[in-house]
Amino acid sequence: MNINITSAWNLLKSQIEACRKCDLCRTRNNIVIGDGPVEHCKCIIIGEAPGEEEDLSGKPFVGPAGKLLTKILMNGAGIDRKTLYITNAVKCRPPGNDNPTNKQLIACNDFLEAQLLLLQPSIIVTLGNVPTKWLLKTSTGISSLRGKWQKWRGLDLLPMFHPSYLLRQSGEAEKRVKQMTWDDVKALKAKLDELNKLN
Ligand code: URA
Ligand code: URA
């Protein structure tokens, strides 16, 4: 990362940390900015919003959904999550883990856009309906979009199921959505391998 990007990144972090643009600033314990390499970032994973453990620790995807995400990446495709940048569409926890509202998504959008601009990833992965619909400005649901490569301002974007959704399934449904997610993470790995060959 060159010096200008480093200072721009640090400035962005301090702006996010001072944010009081929506009500979530009153109930949050920590803002969860994101985690991962900022230099030569190939891929960014975008979740919905921090949950309880994320709010307490200030780190993204460290609770049950995060543990499953880590396993999906590693056991499904040999991807170490530390090699990707992981963040959320909304940086503060909605109390009770409610879905973020449009107001909250709008308030946080400049931060997400700035992160994307500075990281310049080649691949975006959106987890579940919230970030997928938000970035793609679509009303089509995740069940139709998952596993199908999309474009976001010229970048490749892969929608996948949210790991919390997988955790809510059981029996045959669980098997089915896990298989789909396994397929999707392998498609992600293939795209990452393709990129690595080019560089
Ligand atoms: N769910 C999310 O969408 N993001 C997190 O960071 C944790 C759980
Ligand atoms: N709804 C979501 O928000 N995410 C999923 O992955 C599935 C259903």
Coordinates of N, CA and C and ligand atoms in Angstrom, one line a residue:
M1 N 0.8 -1.2 0.0 CA 0.0 0.0 0.0 C 0.9 1.2 0.0
N2 N 0.6 2.2 -0.9 CA 1.5 3.4 -0.8 C 1.0 4.3 0.3
I3 N 1.8 5.3 0.6 CA 1.6 6.1 1.8 C 0.3 6.8 1.8
N4 N -0.1 7.2 0.6 CA -1.4 8.0 0.5 C -2.6 7.1 0.8
I5 N -2.5 5.9 0.4 CA -3.6 5.0 0.7 C -3.6 4.7 2.2
T6 N -2.4 4.5 2.8 CA -2.4 4.2 4.2 C -3.0 5.4 5.0
S7 N -2.6 6.6 4.6 CA -3.2 7.7 5.4 C -4.7 7.9 5.1
A8 N -5.1 7.6 3.9 CA -6.5 7.7 3.6 C -7.3 6.6 4.4
W9 N -6.7 5.4 4.5 CA -7.4 4.4 5.2 C -7.5 4.7 6.7
N10 N -6.4 5.3 7.3 CA -6.4 5.7 8.7 C -7.4 6.8 8.9
L11 N -7.5 7.7 8.0 CA -8.5 8.8 8.1 C -9.9 8.2 8.0
L12 N -10.1 7.3 7.1 CA -11.5 6.7 7.0 C -11.8 6.0 8.4
K13 N -10.8 5.2 8.9 CA -11.1 4.6 10.2 C -11.5 5.5 11.3
S14 N -10.8 6.7 11.3 CA -11.2 7.6 12.4 C -12.5 8.2 12.1
Q15 N -12.9 8.4 10.9 CA -14.2 8.9 10.6 C -15.3 7.9 11.0
I16 N -15.1 6.7 10.7 CA -16.1 5.7 11.0 C -16.2 5.6 12.6
E17 N -15.1 5.6 13.2 CA -15.1 5.5 14.7 C -15.9 6.7 15.4
A18 N -15.9 7.8 14.7 CA -16.6 9.0 15.3 C -18.0 9.1 14.8
C19 N -18.5 8.1 14.0 CA -19.8 8.3 13.4 C -21.0 8.3 14.4
R20 N -21.8 9.3 14.1 CA -23.1 9.4 14.9 C -24.2 9.7 13.9
K21 N -24.1 9.1 12.7 CA -25.1 9.4 11.7 C -26.4 8.7 11.8
C22 N -26.5 7.6 12.6 CA -27.8 7.0 12.9 C -27.9 6.6 14.3
D23 N -29.1 6.1 14.7 CA -29.4 5.8 16.1 C -28.5 4.6 16.7
L24 N -27.9 3.8 15.8 CA -27.2 2.7 16.3 C -26.0 3.1 17.1
C25 N -25.6 4.4 16.9 CA -24.4 4.9 17.7 C -24.7 4.9 19.2
R26 N -26.0 5.0 19.6 CA -26.4 5.1 21.0 C -26.4 3.7 21.7
T27 N -26.5 2.6 20.9 CA -26.6 1.3 21.6 C -25.3 0.5 21.4
R28 N -24.5 0.9 20.4 CA -23.3 0.1 20.1 C -22.3 0.1 21.3
N29 N -21.6 -1.0 21.4 CA -20.4 -1.1 22.3 C -19.2 -0.7 21.5
N30 N -19.1 -1.3 20.3 CA -18.0 -1.1 19.4 C -18.5 -0.9 18.0
I31 N -17.8 -0.1 17.2 CA -18.0 -0.1 15.8 C -17.2 -1.2 15.2
V32 N -17.8 -2.0 14.2 CA -17.0 -3.1 13.6 C -16.7 -2.6 12.2
I33 N -15.4 -2.2 12.0 CA -15.0 -1.6 10.7 C -14.8 -2.7 9.7
G34 N -14.0 -3.7 10.1 CA -13.7 -4.8 9.2 C -12.4 -5.3 9.6
D35 N -12.0 -6.4 8.9 CA -10.7 -7.1 9.3 C -10.1 -7.7 8.0
G36 N -8.8 -7.6 7.9 CA -8.2 -8.3 6.8 C -7.1 -7.4 6.2
P37 N -6.5 -8.0 5.1 CA -5.4 -7.2 4.5 C -5.9 -6.0 3.7
V38 N -5.3 -4.9 3.9 CA -5.7 -3.7 3.2 C -4.9 -3.6 1.9
E39 N -3.7 -4.1 2.0 CA -2.8 -4.1 0.8 C -3.1 -5.2 -0.1
H40 N -3.1 -5.0 -1.4 CA -3.4 -6.1 -2.4 C -4.6 -6.9 -2.0
C41 N -5.6 -6.3 -1.7 CA -6.8 -7.0 -1.3 C -7.5 -7.6 -2.6
K42 N -7.6 -8.9 -2.7 CA -8.2 -9.5 -3.9 C -9.8 -9.5 -3.7
C43 N -10.2 -9.8 -2.5 CA -11.6 -10.1 -2.3 C -12.1 -9.5 -1.0
I44 N -13.3 -8.9 -1.1 CA -13.9 -8.4 0.1 C -15.2 -9.2 0.4
I45 N -15.5 -9.6 1.6 CA -16.7 -10.3 1.9 C -17.6 -9.3 2.7
I46 N -18.8 -9.1 2.3 CA -19.7 -8.1 3.0 C -20.9 -8.8 3.6
G47 N -20.9 -8.8 4.9 CA -22.1 -9.3 5.6 C -23.1 -8.2 5.8
E48 N -24.0 -8.5 6.8 CA -25.1 -7.6 7.0 C -24.8 -6.5 8.0
A49 N -24.6 -6.9 9.3 CA -24.3 -6.0 10.4 C -23.7 -6.8 11.5
P50 N -23.0 -6.2 12.4 CA -22.4 -7.0 13.5 C -23.5 -7.6 14.4
G51 N -23.2 -8.8 14.9 CA -24.1 -9.4 16.0 C -23.5 -9.0 17.3
E52 N -24.0 -9.8 18.3 CA -23.6 -9.5 19.7 C -22.1 -9.6 20.0
E53 N -21.6 -10.7 19.5 CA -20.1 -10.9 19.8 C -19.3 -10.0 19.0
E54 N -19.7 -9.6 17.8 CA -19.0 -8.7 17.0 C -19.0 -7.3 17.7
D55 N -20.2 -6.9 18.2 CA -20.4 -5.6 18.9 C -19.5 -5.6 20.1
L56 N -19.3 -6.7 20.8 CA -18.5 -6.7 22.1 C -17.0 -6.7 21.8
S57 N -16.7 -7.4 20.7 CA -15.2 -7.5 20.4 C -14.7 -6.4 19.4
G58 N -15.6 -5.9 18.6 CA -15.2 -4.9 17.6 C -14.6 -5.6 16.3
K59 N -14.8 -6.9 16.3 CA -14.3 -7.7 15.1 C -15.5 -8.3 14.3
P60 N -15.4 -8.4 13.0 CA -16.5 -9.0 12.2 C -16.5 -10.5 12.3
F61 N -17.7 -11.0 12.2 CA -17.8 -12.5 12.0 C -17.0 -13.3 13.0
V62 N -17.1 -13.1 14.3 CA -16.4 -13.9 15.3 C -17.4 -14.7 16.1
G63 N -18.7 -14.5 16.0 CA -19.7 -15.3 16.7 C -20.0 -16.6 15.9
P64 N -21.2 -17.2 16.2 CA -21.5 -18.5 15.6 C -21.5 -18.4 14.1
A65 N -22.1 -17.4 13.5 CA -22.1 -17.2 12.0 C -20.7 -17.1 11.5
G66 N -19.9 -16.4 12.2 CA -18.5 -16.1 11.8 C -17.7 -17.4 11.8
K67 N -18.0 -18.2 12.9 CA -17.2 -19.5 12.9 C -17.6 -20.4 11.8
L68 N -18.9 -20.4 11.4 CA -19.3 -21.2 10.3 C -18.7 -20.6 9.0
L69 N -18.7 -19.3 8.9 CA -18.1 -18.7 7.7 C -16.6 -19.1 7.5
T70 N -15.9 -19.1 8.6 CA -14.5 -19.5 8.6 C -14.4 -20.9 8.1
K71 N -15.3 -21.8 8.6 CA -15.2 -23.2 8.1 C -15.6 -23.4 6.7
I72 N -16.7 -22.7 6.3 CA -17.1 -22.8 4.9 C -15.9 -22.4 3.9
L73 N -15.2 -21.3 4.3 CA -14.1 -20.9 3.4 C -13.0 -21.9 3.4
M74 N -12.6 -22.4 4.6 CA -11.5 -23.3 4.7 C -11.8 -24.7 4.3
N75 N -12.9 -25.3 4.9 CA -13.2 -26.7 4.6 C -13.8 -26.9 3.2
G76 N -14.5 -25.8 2.7 CA -15.1 -25.9 1.4 C -14.2 -25.7 0.3
A77 N -13.2 -24.8 0.5 CA -12.4 -24.4 -0.6 C -10.9 -24.1 -0.3
G78 N -10.5 -24.4 1.0 CA -9.1 -24.1 1.4 C -8.8 -22.6 1.4
I79 N -9.8 -21.8 1.6 CA -9.5 -20.3 1.7 C -9.3 -19.9 3.2
D80 N -8.2 -19.4 3.5 CA -8.0 -18.8 4.8 C -8.6 -17.5 4.9
R81 N -9.5 -17.3 5.9 CA -10.3 -16.0 5.9 C -9.4 -14.8 6.1
K82 N -8.2 -15.1 6.7 CA -7.3 -14.0 6.9 C -6.8 -13.4 5.6
T83 N -6.9 -14.1 4.5 CA -6.5 -13.5 3.2 C -7.5 -12.6 2.6
L84 N -8.7 -12.5 3.1 CA -9.7 -11.7 2.6 C -10.1 -10.6 3.5
Y85 N -10.6 -9.5 3.0 CA -11.1 -8.4 3.9 C -12.6 -8.7 4.2
I86 N -12.9 -8.7 5.4 CA -14.3 -9.0 5.9 C -14.9 -7.8 6.6
T87 N -16.1 -7.4 6.1 CA -16.8 -6.3 6.7 C -18.3 -6.5 6.6
N88 N -19.0 -5.5 6.9 CA -20.5 -5.6 6.9 C -21.0 -4.3 6.2
A89 N -22.3 -4.4 5.7 CA -22.9 -3.3 5.1 C -23.1 -2.2 6.1
V90 N -23.5 -2.6 7.3 CA -23.7 -1.7 8.4 C -22.7 -2.0 9.5
K91 N -22.0 -1.0 10.0 CA -20.9 -1.2 10.9 C -21.2 -1.3 12.4
C92 N -22.5 -1.0 12.8 CA -22.9 -1.0 14.2 C -24.0 -2.0 14.4
R93 N -24.1 -2.7 15.5 CA -25.1 -3.7 15.7 C -26.5 -3.2 15.9
P94 N -27.4 -3.6 15.1 CA -28.8 -3.3 15.3 C -29.3 -4.1 16.6
P95 N -29.8 -3.5 17.6 CA -30.2 -4.2 18.8 C -31.1 -5.3 18.5
G96 N -30.9 -6.5 19.1 CA -31.8 -7.6 18.9 C -31.5 -8.3 17.6
N97 N -30.3 -7.9 16.9 CA -30.0 -8.5 15.6 C -31.0 -8.3 14.6
D98 N -31.8 -7.2 14.7 CA -32.8 -6.9 13.6 C -32.0 -6.7 12.3
N99 N -32.7 -6.9 11.2 CA -32.1 -6.5 9.9 C -31.9 -5.0 9.9
P100 N -30.8 -4.6 9.4 CA -30.6 -3.1 9.3 C -31.7 -2.5 8.4
T101 N -32.1 -1.3 8.8 CA -33.1 -0.6 8.1 C -32.5 0.1 6.9
N102 N -33.3 0.6 6.0 CA -32.8 1.4 4.8 C -32.1 2.6 5.3
K103 N -32.6 3.2 6.4 CA -32.0 4.4 6.9 C -30.6 4.1 7.4
Q104 N -30.4 3.0 8.1 CA -29.1 2.6 8.6 C -28.2 2.3 7.4
L105 N -28.7 1.6 6.4 CA -27.8 1.3 5.3 C -27.4 2.5 4.6
I106 N -28.3 3.5 4.4 CA -27.9 4.8 3.8 C -26.9 5.5 4.6
A107 N -27.1 5.5 5.9 CA -26.2 6.3 6.8 C -24.8 5.7 6.7
C108 N -24.7 4.4 6.5 CA -23.4 3.7 6.5 C -22.8 3.6 5.1
N109 N -23.5 3.9 4.1 CA -23.1 3.6 2.7 C -21.8 4.3 2.3
D110 N -21.6 5.5 2.8 CA -20.4 6.2 2.4 C -19.1 5.5 2.9
F111 N -19.3 4.9 4.0 CA -18.1 4.1 4.6 C -17.8 2.9 3.8
L112 N -18.9 2.2 3.4 CA -18.7 0.9 2.6 C -18.1 1.3 1.2
E113 N -18.6 2.4 0.6 CA -18.1 2.8 -0.7 C -16.7 3.2 -0.6
A114 N -16.3 3.9 0.5 CA -14.9 4.4 0.7 C -14.0 3.1 0.9
Q115 N -14.5 2.2 1.6 CA -13.7 0.9 1.8 C -13.5 0.3 0.4
L116 N -14.5 0.2 -0.4 CA -14.4 -0.5 -1.7 C -13.4 0.3 -2.6
L117 N -13.5 1.6 -2.5 CA -12.7 2.5 -3.3 C -11.2 2.3 -2.9
L118 N -10.9 2.3 -1.6 CA -9.5 2.2 -1.2 C -8.9 0.8 -1.3
L119 N -9.8 -0.2 -1.1 CA -9.2 -1.6 -1.1 C -9.1 -2.0 -2.6
Q120 N -9.9 -1.5 -3.4 CA -9.9 -1.9 -4.8 C -9.9 -3.5 -5.0
P121 N -10.8 -4.2 -4.4 CA -10.8 -5.6 -4.6 C -11.2 -6.0 -6.0
S122 N -10.9 -7.2 -6.5 CA -11.3 -7.7 -7.8 C -12.7 -8.4 -7.6
I123 N -12.9 -8.9 -6.4 CA -14.1 -9.8 -6.2 C -14.8 -9.3 -4.9
I124 N -16.1 -9.2 -5.0 CA -17.0 -8.9 -3.9 C -17.8 -10.1 -3.6
V125 N -17.9 -10.5 -2.4 CA -18.9 -11.6 -2.0 C -19.9 -10.9 -1.1
T126 N -21.2 -11.1 -1.4 CA -22.2 -10.5 -0.5 C -22.9 -11.7 0.2
L127 N -23.1 -11.6 1.5 CA -23.7 -12.7 2.2 C -25.1 -12.4 2.6
G128 N -26.1 -13.1 2.0 CA -27.5 -13.0 2.3 C -28.1 -11.8 1.6
N129 N -29.4 -11.7 1.9 CA -30.3 -10.7 1.2 C -29.8 -9.2 1.4
V130 N -29.5 -8.9 2.6 CA -29.3 -7.5 2.9 C -28.2 -6.8 2.0
P131 N -26.9 -7.3 2.1 CA -25.9 -6.6 1.3 C -26.1 -6.9 -0.2
T132 N -26.7 -8.1 -0.6 CA -26.8 -8.4 -2.0 C -27.8 -7.4 -2.6
K133 N -29.0 -7.2 -2.0 CA -30.0 -6.3 -2.6 C -29.5 -4.9 -2.5
W134 N -28.8 -4.6 -1.5 CA -28.3 -3.2 -1.3 C -27.3 -2.8 -2.4
L135 N -26.3 -3.6 -2.6 CA -25.3 -3.3 -3.6 C -25.8 -3.4 -5.0
L136 N -26.6 -4.4 -5.3 CA -27.1 -4.6 -6.6 C -28.3 -3.8 -7.0
K137 N -28.9 -3.2 -5.9 CA -30.1 -2.4 -6.1 C -31.2 -3.2 -6.8
T138 N -31.4 -4.4 -6.3 CA -32.4 -5.3 -6.8 C -33.3 -5.8 -5.8
S139 N -34.5 -6.2 -6.2 CA -35.4 -6.8 -5.2 C -35.4 -8.3 -5.3
T140 N -34.6 -8.9 -6.3 CA -34.5 -10.3 -6.4 C -33.8 -10.9 -5.2
G141 N -34.3 -12.0 -4.7 CA -33.8 -12.6 -3.5 C -32.6 -13.4 -3.6
I142 N -32.0 -13.7 -2.5 CA -30.7 -14.4 -2.5 C -30.9 -15.8 -3.0
S143 N -32.0 -16.4 -2.8 CA -32.2 -17.8 -3.3 C -32.1 -17.9 -4.8
S144 N -32.5 -16.8 -5.5 CA -32.3 -16.8 -7.0 C -30.9 -16.4 -7.4
L145 N -30.3 -15.5 -6.6 CA -29.1 -14.9 -7.0 C -27.8 -15.7 -6.6
R146 N -27.9 -16.4 -5.6 CA -26.7 -17.1 -5.0 C -26.0 -17.9 -6.1
G147 N -24.7 -17.9 -6.1 CA -23.9 -18.7 -7.0 C -23.9 -18.2 -8.4
K148 N -24.6 -17.0 -8.7 CA -24.5 -16.5 -10.0 C -23.7 -15.2 -10.0
W149 N -22.6 -15.2 -10.7 CA -21.7 -14.0 -10.7 C -22.5 -12.8 -11.3
Q150 N -22.4 -11.7 -10.6 CA -23.0 -10.4 -10.9 C -21.8 -9.4 -11.2
K151 N -22.2 -8.2 -11.7 CA -21.3 -7.2 -11.8 C -21.7 -6.0 -10.9
W152 N -20.7 -5.5 -10.2 CA -20.9 -4.2 -9.4 C -19.9 -3.2 -9.9
R153 N -20.3 -2.2 -10.7 CA -19.4 -1.3 -11.2 C -18.2 -1.9 -11.8
G154 N -18.4 -3.0 -12.6 CA -17.3 -3.6 -13.4 C -16.6 -4.7 -12.6
L155 N -16.9 -4.8 -11.3 CA -16.2 -5.8 -10.5 C -17.1 -7.1 -10.4
D156 N -16.5 -8.2 -10.3 CA -17.2 -9.5 -10.1 C -17.8 -9.6 -8.7
L157 N -19.1 -9.9 -8.6 CA -19.7 -10.0 -7.3 C -20.4 -11.3 -7.2
L158 N -20.1 -12.0 -6.2 CA -20.8 -13.3 -6.0 C -21.7 -13.3 -4.8
P159 N -23.0 -13.4 -5.0 CA -23.9 -13.5 -3.8 C -23.9 -15.0 -3.3
M160 N -23.8 -15.1 -1.9 CA -23.9 -16.4 -1.3 C -24.9 -16.3 -0.2
F161 N -25.4 -17.5 0.3 CA -26.2 -17.5 1.5 C -25.5 -16.9 2.7
H162 N -26.2 -16.3 3.6 CA -25.6 -15.9 4.8 C -25.4 -17.1 5.8
P163 N -24.3 -17.2 6.4 CA -24.1 -18.3 7.3 C -25.2 -18.4 8.4
S164 N -25.7 -17.3 8.9 CA -26.8 -17.4 9.9 C -28.0 -18.1 9.3
Y165 N -28.2 -18.0 8.0 CA -29.3 -18.7 7.4 C -29.1 -20.2 7.4
L166 N -27.9 -20.6 7.1 CA -27.5 -22.0 7.2 C -27.7 -22.5 8.6
L167 N -27.4 -21.7 9.6 CA -27.5 -22.2 11.0 C -29.0 -22.3 11.4
R168 N -29.9 -21.7 10.7 CA -31.3 -21.8 11.0 C -32.0 -23.0 10.3
Q169 N -31.3 -23.7 9.4 CA -31.9 -24.8 8.7 C -31.6 -26.1 9.4
S170 N -32.5 -27.1 9.1 CA -32.2 -28.5 9.6 C -32.7 -29.5 8.6
G171 N -32.3 -30.7 8.8 CA -32.7 -31.8 8.0 C -32.3 -31.7 6.5
E172 N -33.2 -32.0 5.6 CA -33.0 -32.0 4.2 C -32.6 -30.5 3.7
A173 N -33.3 -29.6 4.2 CA -33.1 -28.2 3.8 C -31.7 -27.8 4.2
E174 N -31.2 -28.2 5.3 CA -29.9 -27.9 5.7 C -28.8 -28.5 4.8
K175 N -29.1 -29.7 4.4 CA -28.2 -30.4 3.5 C -28.1 -29.7 2.2
R176 N -29.3 -29.3 1.7 CA -29.4 -28.6 0.4 C -28.7 -27.3 0.4
V177 N -28.9 -26.4 1.4 CA -28.3 -25.1 1.3 C -26.8 -25.2 1.6
K178 N -26.4 -26.2 2.4 CA -25.0 -26.4 2.6 C -24.3 -26.8 1.3
Q179 N -24.9 -27.7 0.6 CA -24.4 -28.2 -0.7 C -24.2 -27.0 -1.7
M180 N -25.3 -26.1 -1.7 CA -25.2 -25.0 -2.6 C -24.0 -24.0 -2.2
T181 N -23.9 -23.9 -0.9 CA -22.9 -23.0 -0.4 C -21.5 -23.5 -0.6
W182 N -21.4 -24.9 -0.5 CA -20.1 -25.5 -0.9 C -19.8 -25.3 -2.3
D183 N -20.8 -25.4 -3.2 CA -20.6 -25.1 -4.6 C -20.1 -23.7 -4.8
D184 N -20.8 -22.8 -4.1 CA -20.5 -21.3 -4.3 C -19.1 -21.0 -3.9
V185 N -18.6 -21.5 -2.7 CA -17.3 -21.2 -2.2 C -16.2 -21.8 -3.1
K186 N -16.6 -22.9 -3.8 CA -15.6 -23.5 -4.8 C -15.5 -22.6 -6.0
A187 N -16.6 -22.0 -6.4 CA -16.6 -21.1 -7.5 C -15.8 -19.8 -7.2
L188 N -15.9 -19.4 -5.9 CA -15.1 -18.3 -5.5 C -13.6 -18.6 -5.6
K189 N -13.3 -19.8 -5.1 CA -11.9 -20.2 -5.1 C -11.3 -20.3 -6.5
A190 N -12.2 -20.8 -7.5 CA -11.7 -20.9 -8.9 C -11.4 -19.5 -9.4
K191 N -12.3 -18.5 -9.1 CA -12.1 -17.2 -9.5 C -10.8 -16.6 -8.9
L192 N -10.6 -16.8 -7.6 CA -9.4 -16.3 -7.0 C -8.1 -16.9 -7.6
D193 N -8.2 -18.2 -7.9 CA -7.1 -18.9 -8.6 C -6.8 -18.3 -9.9
E194 N -7.8 -18.0 -10.7 CA -7.7 -17.4 -12.0 C -7.0 -16.0 -11.9
L195 N -7.4 -15.2 -10.9 CA -6.8 -13.9 -10.6 C -5.3 -14.1 -10.3
N196 N -5.0 -15.0 -9.4 CA -3.6 -15.2 -9.0 C -2.7 -15.6 -10.2
K197 N -3.3 -16.4 -11.1 CA -2.5 -16.7 -12.3 C -2.2 -15.5 -13.2
L198 N -3.1 -14.6 -13.2 CA -2.9 -13.4 -14.0 C -1.9 -12.5 -13.5
N199 N -1.7 -12.6 -12.1 CA -0.8 -11.6 -11.5 C 0.6 -12.2 -11.3
Ligands
URA1 N1 -23.5 -11.5 10.9 C1 -23.1 -10.5 10.0 O1 -23.8 -10.2 9.0 N2 -22.0 -9.9 10.3 C2 -21.2 -10.2 11.3 O2 -20.1 -9.6 11.5 C3 -21.7 -11.2 12.2 C4 -22.8 -11.8 12.0
URA2 N1 -32.3 -14.6 3.8 C1 -31.2 -13.9 4.0 O1 -31.2 -12.7 4.4 N2 -30.0 -14.5 3.8 C2 -30.0 -15.8 3.3 O2 -28.9 -16.2 3.1 C3 -31.2 -16.5 3.1 C4 -32.3 -15.9 3.4

